[in-house]
Coordinates of C-alpha atoms and ligand atoms in Angstrom, one line a residue:
X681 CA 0.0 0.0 0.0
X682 CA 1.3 3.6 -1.1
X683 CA 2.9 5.1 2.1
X684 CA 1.9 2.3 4.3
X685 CA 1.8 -1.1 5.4
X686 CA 0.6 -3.8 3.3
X687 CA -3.0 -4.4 3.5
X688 CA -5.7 -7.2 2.7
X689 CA -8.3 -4.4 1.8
X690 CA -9.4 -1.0 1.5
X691 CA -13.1 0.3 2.1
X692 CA -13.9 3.6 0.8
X693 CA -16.8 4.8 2.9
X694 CA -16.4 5.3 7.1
X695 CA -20.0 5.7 7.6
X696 CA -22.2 2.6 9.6
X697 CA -22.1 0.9 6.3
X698 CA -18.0 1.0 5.6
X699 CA -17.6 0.8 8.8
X700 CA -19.4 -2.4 9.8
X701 CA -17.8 -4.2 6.6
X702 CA -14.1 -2.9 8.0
X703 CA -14.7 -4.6 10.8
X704 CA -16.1 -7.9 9.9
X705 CA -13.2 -8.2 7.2
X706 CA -11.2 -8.0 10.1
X707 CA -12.6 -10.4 12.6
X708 CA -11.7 -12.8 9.7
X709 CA -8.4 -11.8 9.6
X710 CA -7.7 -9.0 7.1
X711 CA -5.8 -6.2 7.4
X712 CA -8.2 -3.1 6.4
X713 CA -7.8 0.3 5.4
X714 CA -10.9 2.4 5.8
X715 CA -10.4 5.7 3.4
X716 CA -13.0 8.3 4.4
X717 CA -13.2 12.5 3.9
X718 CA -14.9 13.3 6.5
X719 CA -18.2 15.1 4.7
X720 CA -21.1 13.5 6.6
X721 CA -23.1 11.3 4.7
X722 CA -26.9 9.4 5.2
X723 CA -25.2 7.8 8.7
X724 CA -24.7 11.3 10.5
X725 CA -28.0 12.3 9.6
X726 CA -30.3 9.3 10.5
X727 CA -32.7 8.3 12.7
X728 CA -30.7 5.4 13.9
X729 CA -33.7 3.2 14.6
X730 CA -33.1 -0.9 14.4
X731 CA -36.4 -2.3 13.0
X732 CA -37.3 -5.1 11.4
X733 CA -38.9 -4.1 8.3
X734 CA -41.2 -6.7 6.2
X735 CA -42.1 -4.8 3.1
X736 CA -40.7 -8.0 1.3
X737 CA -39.1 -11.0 2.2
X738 CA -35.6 -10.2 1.4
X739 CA -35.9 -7.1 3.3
X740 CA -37.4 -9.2 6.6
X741 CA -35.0 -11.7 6.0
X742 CA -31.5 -8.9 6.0
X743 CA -33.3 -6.7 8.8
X744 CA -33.9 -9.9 10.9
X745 CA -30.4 -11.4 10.2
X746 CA -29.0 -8.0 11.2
X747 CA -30.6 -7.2 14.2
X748 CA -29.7 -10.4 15.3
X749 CA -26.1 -9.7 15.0
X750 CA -26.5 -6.3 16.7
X751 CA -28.3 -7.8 19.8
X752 CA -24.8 -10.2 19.5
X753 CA -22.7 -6.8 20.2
X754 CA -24.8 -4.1 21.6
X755 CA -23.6 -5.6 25.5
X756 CA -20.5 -4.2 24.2
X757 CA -21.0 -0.9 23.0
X758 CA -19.9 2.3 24.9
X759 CA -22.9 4.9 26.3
X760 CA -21.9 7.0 23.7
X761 CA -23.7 4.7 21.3
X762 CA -26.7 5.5 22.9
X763 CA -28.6 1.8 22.3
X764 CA -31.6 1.1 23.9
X765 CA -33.6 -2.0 23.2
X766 CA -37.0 -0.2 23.3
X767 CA -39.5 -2.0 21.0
X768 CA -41.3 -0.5 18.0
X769 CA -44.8 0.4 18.4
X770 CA -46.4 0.1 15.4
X771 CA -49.6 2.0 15.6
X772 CA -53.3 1.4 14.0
X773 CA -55.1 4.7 13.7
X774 CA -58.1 2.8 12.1
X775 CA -59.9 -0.5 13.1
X776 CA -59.0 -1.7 9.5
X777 CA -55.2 -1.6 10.2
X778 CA -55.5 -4.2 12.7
X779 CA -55.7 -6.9 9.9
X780 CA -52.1 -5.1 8.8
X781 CA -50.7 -5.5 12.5
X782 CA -51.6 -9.1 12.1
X783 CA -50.6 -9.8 8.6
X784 CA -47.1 -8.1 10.1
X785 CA -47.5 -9.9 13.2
X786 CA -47.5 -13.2 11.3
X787 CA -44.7 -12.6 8.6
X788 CA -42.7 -11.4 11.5
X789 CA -43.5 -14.6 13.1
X790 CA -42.0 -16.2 10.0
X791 CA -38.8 -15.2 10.5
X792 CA -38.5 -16.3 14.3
X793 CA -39.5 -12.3 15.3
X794 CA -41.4 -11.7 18.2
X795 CA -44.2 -9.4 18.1
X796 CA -47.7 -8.7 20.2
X797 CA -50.8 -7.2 18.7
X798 CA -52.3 -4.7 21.0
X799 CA -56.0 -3.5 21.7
X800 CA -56.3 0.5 22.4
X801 CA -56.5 0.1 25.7
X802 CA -53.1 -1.5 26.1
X803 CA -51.5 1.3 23.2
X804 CA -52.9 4.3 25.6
X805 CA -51.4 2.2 28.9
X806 CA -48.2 1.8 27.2
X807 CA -48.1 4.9 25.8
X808 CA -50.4 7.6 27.6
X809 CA -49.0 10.9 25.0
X810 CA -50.6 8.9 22.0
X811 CA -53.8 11.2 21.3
X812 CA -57.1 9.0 22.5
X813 CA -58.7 6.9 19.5
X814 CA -56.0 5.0 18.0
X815 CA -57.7 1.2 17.1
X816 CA -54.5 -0.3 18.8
X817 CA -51.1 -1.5 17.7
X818 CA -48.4 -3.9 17.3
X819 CA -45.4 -4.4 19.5
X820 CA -41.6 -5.2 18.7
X821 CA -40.0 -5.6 21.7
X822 CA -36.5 -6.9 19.9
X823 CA -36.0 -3.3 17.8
X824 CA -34.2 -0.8 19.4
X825 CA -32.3 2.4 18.6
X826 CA -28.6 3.6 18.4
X827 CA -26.4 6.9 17.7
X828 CA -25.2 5.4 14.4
X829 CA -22.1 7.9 14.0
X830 CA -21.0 6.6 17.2
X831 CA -21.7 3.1 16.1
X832 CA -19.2 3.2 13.1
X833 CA -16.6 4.9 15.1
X834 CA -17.2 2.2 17.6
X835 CA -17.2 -0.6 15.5
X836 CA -13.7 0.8 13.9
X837 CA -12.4 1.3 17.2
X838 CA -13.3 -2.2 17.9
X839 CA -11.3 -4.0 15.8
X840 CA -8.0 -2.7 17.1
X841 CA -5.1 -2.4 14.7
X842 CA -6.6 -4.8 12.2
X843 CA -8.1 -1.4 11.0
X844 CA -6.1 1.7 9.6
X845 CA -8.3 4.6 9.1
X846 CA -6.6 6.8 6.1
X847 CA -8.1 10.9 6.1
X848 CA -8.7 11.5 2.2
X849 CA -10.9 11.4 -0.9
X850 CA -11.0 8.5 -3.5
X851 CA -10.7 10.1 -7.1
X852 CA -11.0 7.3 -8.6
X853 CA -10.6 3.5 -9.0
X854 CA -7.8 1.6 -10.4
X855 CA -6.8 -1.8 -11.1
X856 CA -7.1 -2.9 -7.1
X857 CA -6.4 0.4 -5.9
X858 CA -7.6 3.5 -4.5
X859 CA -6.4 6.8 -6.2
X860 CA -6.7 9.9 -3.5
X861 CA -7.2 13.4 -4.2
X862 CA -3.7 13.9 -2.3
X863 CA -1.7 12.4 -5.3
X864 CA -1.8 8.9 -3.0
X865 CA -2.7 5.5 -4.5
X866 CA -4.0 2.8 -2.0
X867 CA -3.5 -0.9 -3.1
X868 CA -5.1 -4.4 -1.9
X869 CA -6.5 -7.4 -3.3
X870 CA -9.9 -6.4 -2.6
X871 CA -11.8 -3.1 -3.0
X872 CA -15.1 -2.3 -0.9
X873 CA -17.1 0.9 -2.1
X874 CA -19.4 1.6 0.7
X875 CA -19.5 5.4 0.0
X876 CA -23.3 6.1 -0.5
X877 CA -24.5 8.0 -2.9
X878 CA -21.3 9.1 -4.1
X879 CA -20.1 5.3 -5.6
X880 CA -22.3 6.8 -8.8
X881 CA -19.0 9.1 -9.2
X882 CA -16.6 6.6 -8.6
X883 CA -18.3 4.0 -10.6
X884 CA -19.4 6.7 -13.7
X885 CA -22.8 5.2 -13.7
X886 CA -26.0 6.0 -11.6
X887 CA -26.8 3.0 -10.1
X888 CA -28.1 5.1 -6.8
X889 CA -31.1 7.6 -6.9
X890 CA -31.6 10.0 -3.6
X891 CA -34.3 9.8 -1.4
X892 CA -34.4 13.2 0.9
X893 CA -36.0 12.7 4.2
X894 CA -36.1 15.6 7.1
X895 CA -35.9 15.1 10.7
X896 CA -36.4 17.5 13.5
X897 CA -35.6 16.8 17.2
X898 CA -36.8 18.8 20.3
X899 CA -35.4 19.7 23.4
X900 CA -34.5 17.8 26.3
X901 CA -37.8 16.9 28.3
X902 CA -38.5 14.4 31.4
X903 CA -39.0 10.8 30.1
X904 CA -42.2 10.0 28.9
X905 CA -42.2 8.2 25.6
X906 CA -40.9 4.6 25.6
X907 CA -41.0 3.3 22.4
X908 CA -39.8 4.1 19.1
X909 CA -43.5 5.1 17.7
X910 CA -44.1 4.6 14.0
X911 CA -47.8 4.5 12.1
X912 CA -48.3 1.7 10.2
X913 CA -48.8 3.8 6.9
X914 CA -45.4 4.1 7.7
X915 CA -44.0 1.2 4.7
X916 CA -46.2 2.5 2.1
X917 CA -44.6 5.5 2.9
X918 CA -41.0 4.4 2.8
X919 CA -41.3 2.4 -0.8
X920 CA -43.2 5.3 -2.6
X921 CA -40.8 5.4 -6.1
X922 CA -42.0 8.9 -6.7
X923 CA -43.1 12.1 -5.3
X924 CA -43.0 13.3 -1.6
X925 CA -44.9 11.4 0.9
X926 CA -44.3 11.8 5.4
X927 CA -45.3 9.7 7.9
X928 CA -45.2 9.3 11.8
X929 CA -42.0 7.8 13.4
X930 CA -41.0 9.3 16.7
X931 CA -37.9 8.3 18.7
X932 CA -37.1 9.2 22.4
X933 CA -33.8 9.6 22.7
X934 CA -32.0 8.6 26.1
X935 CA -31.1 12.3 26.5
X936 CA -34.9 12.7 26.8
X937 CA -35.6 14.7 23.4
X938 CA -38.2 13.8 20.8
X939 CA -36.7 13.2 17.5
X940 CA -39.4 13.5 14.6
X941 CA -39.3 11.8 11.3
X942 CA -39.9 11.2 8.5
X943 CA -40.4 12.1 5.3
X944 CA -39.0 11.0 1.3
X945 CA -38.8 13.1 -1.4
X946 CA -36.9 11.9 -4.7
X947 CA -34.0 13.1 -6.6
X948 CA -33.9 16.3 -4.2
X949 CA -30.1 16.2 -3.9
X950 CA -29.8 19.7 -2.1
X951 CA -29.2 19.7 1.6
X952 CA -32.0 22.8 2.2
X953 CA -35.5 22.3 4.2
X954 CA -38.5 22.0 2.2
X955 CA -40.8 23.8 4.6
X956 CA -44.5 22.6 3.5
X957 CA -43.0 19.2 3.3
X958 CA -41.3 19.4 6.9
X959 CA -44.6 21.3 8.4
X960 CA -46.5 18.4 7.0
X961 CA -44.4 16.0 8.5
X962 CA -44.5 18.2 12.0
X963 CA -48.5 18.4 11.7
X964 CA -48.3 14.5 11.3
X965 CA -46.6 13.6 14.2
X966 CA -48.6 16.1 16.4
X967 CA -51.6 14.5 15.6
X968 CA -50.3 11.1 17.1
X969 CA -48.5 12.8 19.7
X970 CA -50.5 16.2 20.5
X971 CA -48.3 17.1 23.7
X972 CA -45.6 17.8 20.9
X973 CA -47.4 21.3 19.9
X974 CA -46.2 22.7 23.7
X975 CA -42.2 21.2 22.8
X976 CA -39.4 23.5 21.7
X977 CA -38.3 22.0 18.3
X978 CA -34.2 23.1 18.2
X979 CA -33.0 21.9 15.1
X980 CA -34.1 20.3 11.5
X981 CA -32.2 18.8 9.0
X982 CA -32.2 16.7 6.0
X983 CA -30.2 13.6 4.8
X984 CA -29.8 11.7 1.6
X985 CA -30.8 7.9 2.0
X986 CA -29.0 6.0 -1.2
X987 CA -31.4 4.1 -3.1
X988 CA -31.4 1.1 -5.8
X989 CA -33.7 0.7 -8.3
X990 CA -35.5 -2.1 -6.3
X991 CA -34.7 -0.8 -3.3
X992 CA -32.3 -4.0 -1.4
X993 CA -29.3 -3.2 -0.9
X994 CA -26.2 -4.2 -3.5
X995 CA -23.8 -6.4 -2.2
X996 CA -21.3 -8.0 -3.8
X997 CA -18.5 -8.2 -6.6
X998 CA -18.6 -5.7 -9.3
X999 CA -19.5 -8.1 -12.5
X1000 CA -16.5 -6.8 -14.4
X1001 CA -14.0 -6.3 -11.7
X1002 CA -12.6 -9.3 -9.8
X1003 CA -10.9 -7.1 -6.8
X1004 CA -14.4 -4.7 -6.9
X1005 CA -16.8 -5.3 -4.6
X1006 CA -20.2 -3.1 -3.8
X1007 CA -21.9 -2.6 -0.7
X1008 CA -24.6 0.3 -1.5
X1009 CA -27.8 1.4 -1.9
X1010 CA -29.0 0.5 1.6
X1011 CA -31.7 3.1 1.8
X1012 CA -33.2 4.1 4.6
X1013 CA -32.5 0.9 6.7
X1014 CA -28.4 1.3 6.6
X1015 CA -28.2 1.1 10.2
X1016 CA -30.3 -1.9 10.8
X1017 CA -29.1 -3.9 8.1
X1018 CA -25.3 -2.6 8.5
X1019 CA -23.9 -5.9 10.2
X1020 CA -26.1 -8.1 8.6
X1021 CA -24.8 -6.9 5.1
X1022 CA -21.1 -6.9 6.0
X1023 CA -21.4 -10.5 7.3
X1024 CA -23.1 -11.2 3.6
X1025 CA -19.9 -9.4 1.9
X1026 CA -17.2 -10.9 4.0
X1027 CA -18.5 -14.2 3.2
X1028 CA -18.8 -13.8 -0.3
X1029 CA -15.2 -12.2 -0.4
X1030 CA -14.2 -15.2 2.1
X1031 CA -15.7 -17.5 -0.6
X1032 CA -17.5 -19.2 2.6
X1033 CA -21.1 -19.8 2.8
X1034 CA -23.6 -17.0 4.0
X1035 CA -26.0 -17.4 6.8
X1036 CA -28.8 -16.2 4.6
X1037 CA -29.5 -16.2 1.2
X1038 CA -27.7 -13.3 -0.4
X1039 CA -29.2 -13.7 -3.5
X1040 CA -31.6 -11.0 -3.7
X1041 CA -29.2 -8.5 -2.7
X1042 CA -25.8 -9.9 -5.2
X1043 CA -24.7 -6.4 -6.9
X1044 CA -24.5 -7.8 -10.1
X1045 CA -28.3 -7.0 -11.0
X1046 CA -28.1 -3.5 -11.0
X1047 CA -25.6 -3.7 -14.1
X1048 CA -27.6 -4.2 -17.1
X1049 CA -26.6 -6.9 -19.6
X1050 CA -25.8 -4.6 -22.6
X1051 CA -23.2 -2.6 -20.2
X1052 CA -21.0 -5.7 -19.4
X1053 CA -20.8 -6.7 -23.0
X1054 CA -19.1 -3.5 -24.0
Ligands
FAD1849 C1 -33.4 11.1 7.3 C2 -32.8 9.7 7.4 C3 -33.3 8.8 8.4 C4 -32.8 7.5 8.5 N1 -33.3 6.7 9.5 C5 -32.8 5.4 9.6 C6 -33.3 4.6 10.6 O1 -34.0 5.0 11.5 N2 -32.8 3.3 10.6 C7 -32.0 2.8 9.7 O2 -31.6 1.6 9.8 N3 -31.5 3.6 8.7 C8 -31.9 4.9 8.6 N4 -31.5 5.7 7.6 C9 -30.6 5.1 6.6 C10 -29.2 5.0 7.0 O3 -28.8 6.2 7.7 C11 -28.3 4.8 5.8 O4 -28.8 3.7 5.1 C12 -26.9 4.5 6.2 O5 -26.4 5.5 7.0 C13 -26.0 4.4 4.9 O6 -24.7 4.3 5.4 P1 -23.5 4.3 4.4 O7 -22.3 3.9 5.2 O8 -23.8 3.4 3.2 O9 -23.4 5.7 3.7 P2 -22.9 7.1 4.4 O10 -23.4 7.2 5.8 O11 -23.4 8.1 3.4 O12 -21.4 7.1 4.4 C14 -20.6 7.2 3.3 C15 -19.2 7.7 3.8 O13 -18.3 7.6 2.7 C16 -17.6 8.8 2.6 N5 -17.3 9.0 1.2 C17 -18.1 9.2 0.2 N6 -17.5 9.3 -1.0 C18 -16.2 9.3 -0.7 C19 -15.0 9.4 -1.4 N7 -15.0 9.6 -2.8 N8 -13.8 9.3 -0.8 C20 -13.7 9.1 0.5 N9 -14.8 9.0 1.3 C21 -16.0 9.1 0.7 C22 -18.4 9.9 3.2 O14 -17.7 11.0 3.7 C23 -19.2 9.1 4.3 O15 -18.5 9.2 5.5 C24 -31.9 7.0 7.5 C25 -31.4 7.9 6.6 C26 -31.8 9.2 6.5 C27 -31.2 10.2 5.5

């Protein structure tokens, strides 16, 4: 490696993503370098919530897998990760969406997941903010939450001095290397993109599309939500492929502010607010949660979740490039799927056998047949 030690392989990308594939590579025994440049990506502006989505199978099947792994090391992590096993709620505002809370309940189920439906009275016991009339709701008690920036410095941190982390920006790929914007070429075996949105650059092709969500978190408050709280509506929301849509997720976080999600807008690629789209959001959440009208808000933001065309994440070896491999496009479930996905990566690098099927996440079907024969 240019200026350094030799090294098994580089990942360009230090957010949760990167980050959890350094450190798997190197509880099998590589030497990684992690190249990062420091401009905060989809990790420092998320929500950090571990849930176990079920839109389809292959994502239960990588949310389950992964949250299984987390619960492995989350006994481990420093405060400063902020994890808290506190259950989803997954609310019903109409009697209707109890069939939804069951048909979850039972996929869930499926996949070995725990989770309890809920009549109204037990939602208001539970959770006495919720505003009166919700039909009731389902439970999760094995999701939880995290401060995902702290998570991938942790998890870097973790593996000791199996992992070199190198300050700089990749310019562009070579033949298994890295080229930095400093003049410095990286080299190794095996090349990990996990840089977000950004691989479209490096790659010269636009495999990713943006997905622009806001957040907005309060002040610090006295205790008095336990559960992450999402609506239901909330999938239907989060695999829109057009337009701008919100929904109601709220998170107490362990310093005792409310942070308030979410919403999706495509191909906005700008960092600014979009202020009927974050009021909507706002209005959303206080009508779940109307004690949130008398709570100082003190700062929103936005972030850009990277997104595939079918939405799973891409994870594997670049069809053209033996040394390439990908590991994009996870969305807006990054965090939750983060160790799941590396596990799936450093097996196929590992030529060992996966725990789960990684077949309907392999890179390879993002690249269209017509490209590779050029
Ligand atoms: C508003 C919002 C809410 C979310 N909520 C949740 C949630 O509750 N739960 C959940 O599971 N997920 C959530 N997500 C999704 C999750 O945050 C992402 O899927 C995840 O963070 C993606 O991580 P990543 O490492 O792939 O990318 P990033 O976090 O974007 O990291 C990429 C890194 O690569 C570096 N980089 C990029 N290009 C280069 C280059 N050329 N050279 C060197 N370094 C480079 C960047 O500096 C950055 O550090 C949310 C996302 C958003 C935006």
């Amino acid at each position: 490696m240019g200026g350094g030690r030799g090294v098994d392989a580089i990942v360009v990308g230090a957010g949760i993503i990167g980050a959890a594939c350094a450190w798997r590579l190197a509880r099998e025994g590589y030497r990684v370098s992690v190249v990062d440049d420091c401009r905060a990506g989809a990790t420092a502006a998320g929500m950090g919530h571990l849930v176990c989505m079920d839109d389809n199978p292959a994502e239960l099947a990588l949310s389950a897998y992964s949250l299984r792994l987390w619960r492995e090391v989350t006994g481990r992590m420093p405060q400063a990760c902020a994890w808290r096993g506190c259950g989803t709620l997954w609310l019903a505002e109409q009697a209707n969406e109890m069939a939804i809370a069951e048909q979850k309940r039972a996929r869930l189920a499926e996949q070995g997941v725990a989770a309890e439906l809920l009549t109204a009275e037990q939602v208001a016991a539970m959770e006495p903010m919720l505003r009166q009339g919700l039909a009731g709701g389902l439970r999760v008690p094995g999701d939880g939450i995290l401060y995902a920036p702290q998570a991938a410095r942790w998890l870097l941190a973790d593996a000791g001095v199996a992992i070199d982390v190198v300050q700089g920006e990749a310019i562009a790929l070579d033949e298994a290397a890295v080229r930095l914007a400093d003049g410095r070429e990286l080299a190794a075996p095996v090349v990990v993109l996990a840089c977000g949105l950004r691989a479209n650059d490096l790659l010269s092709q636009p495999l990713l599309r943006a997905k622009k969500g806001h957040l907005a978190i309060t002040d610090r408050y006295p205790p008095r939500v336990r559960h992450q709280l999402v609506e239901l509506g909330y999938g239907a929301s989060a695999h829109a492929s057009d337009g701008a849509s919100v929904a109601f997720n709220v998170q107490a976080r362990p310093t005792g502010q409310w942070l308030i999600g979410s919403s999706r807008q495509f191909d906005s690629v700008d960092s600014s607010l979009d202020m009927p789209l974050l009021a909507a959001m706002l209005m959303r959440a206080q009508h779940f949660l109307p004690t949130l009208a008398q709570l100082n808000i003190i700062r929103c933001w936005t972030g850009l979740r990277a997104a595939s065309a079918d939405g799973l994440p891409l994870l594997g070896a670049h069809p053209r490039h033996t040394w390439l491999w990908l590991a994009l496009g996870h969305e807006g479930l990054g965090v939750t799927t983060a160790l799941g996905s590396a596990a799936l990566l450093a097996a196929q690098i590992g030529r060992q056998a996966p725990e789960i099927d990684d077949s309907p996440y392999l890179a390879a079907r993002a690249f269209a047949a017509e490209e590779l024969s050029v």
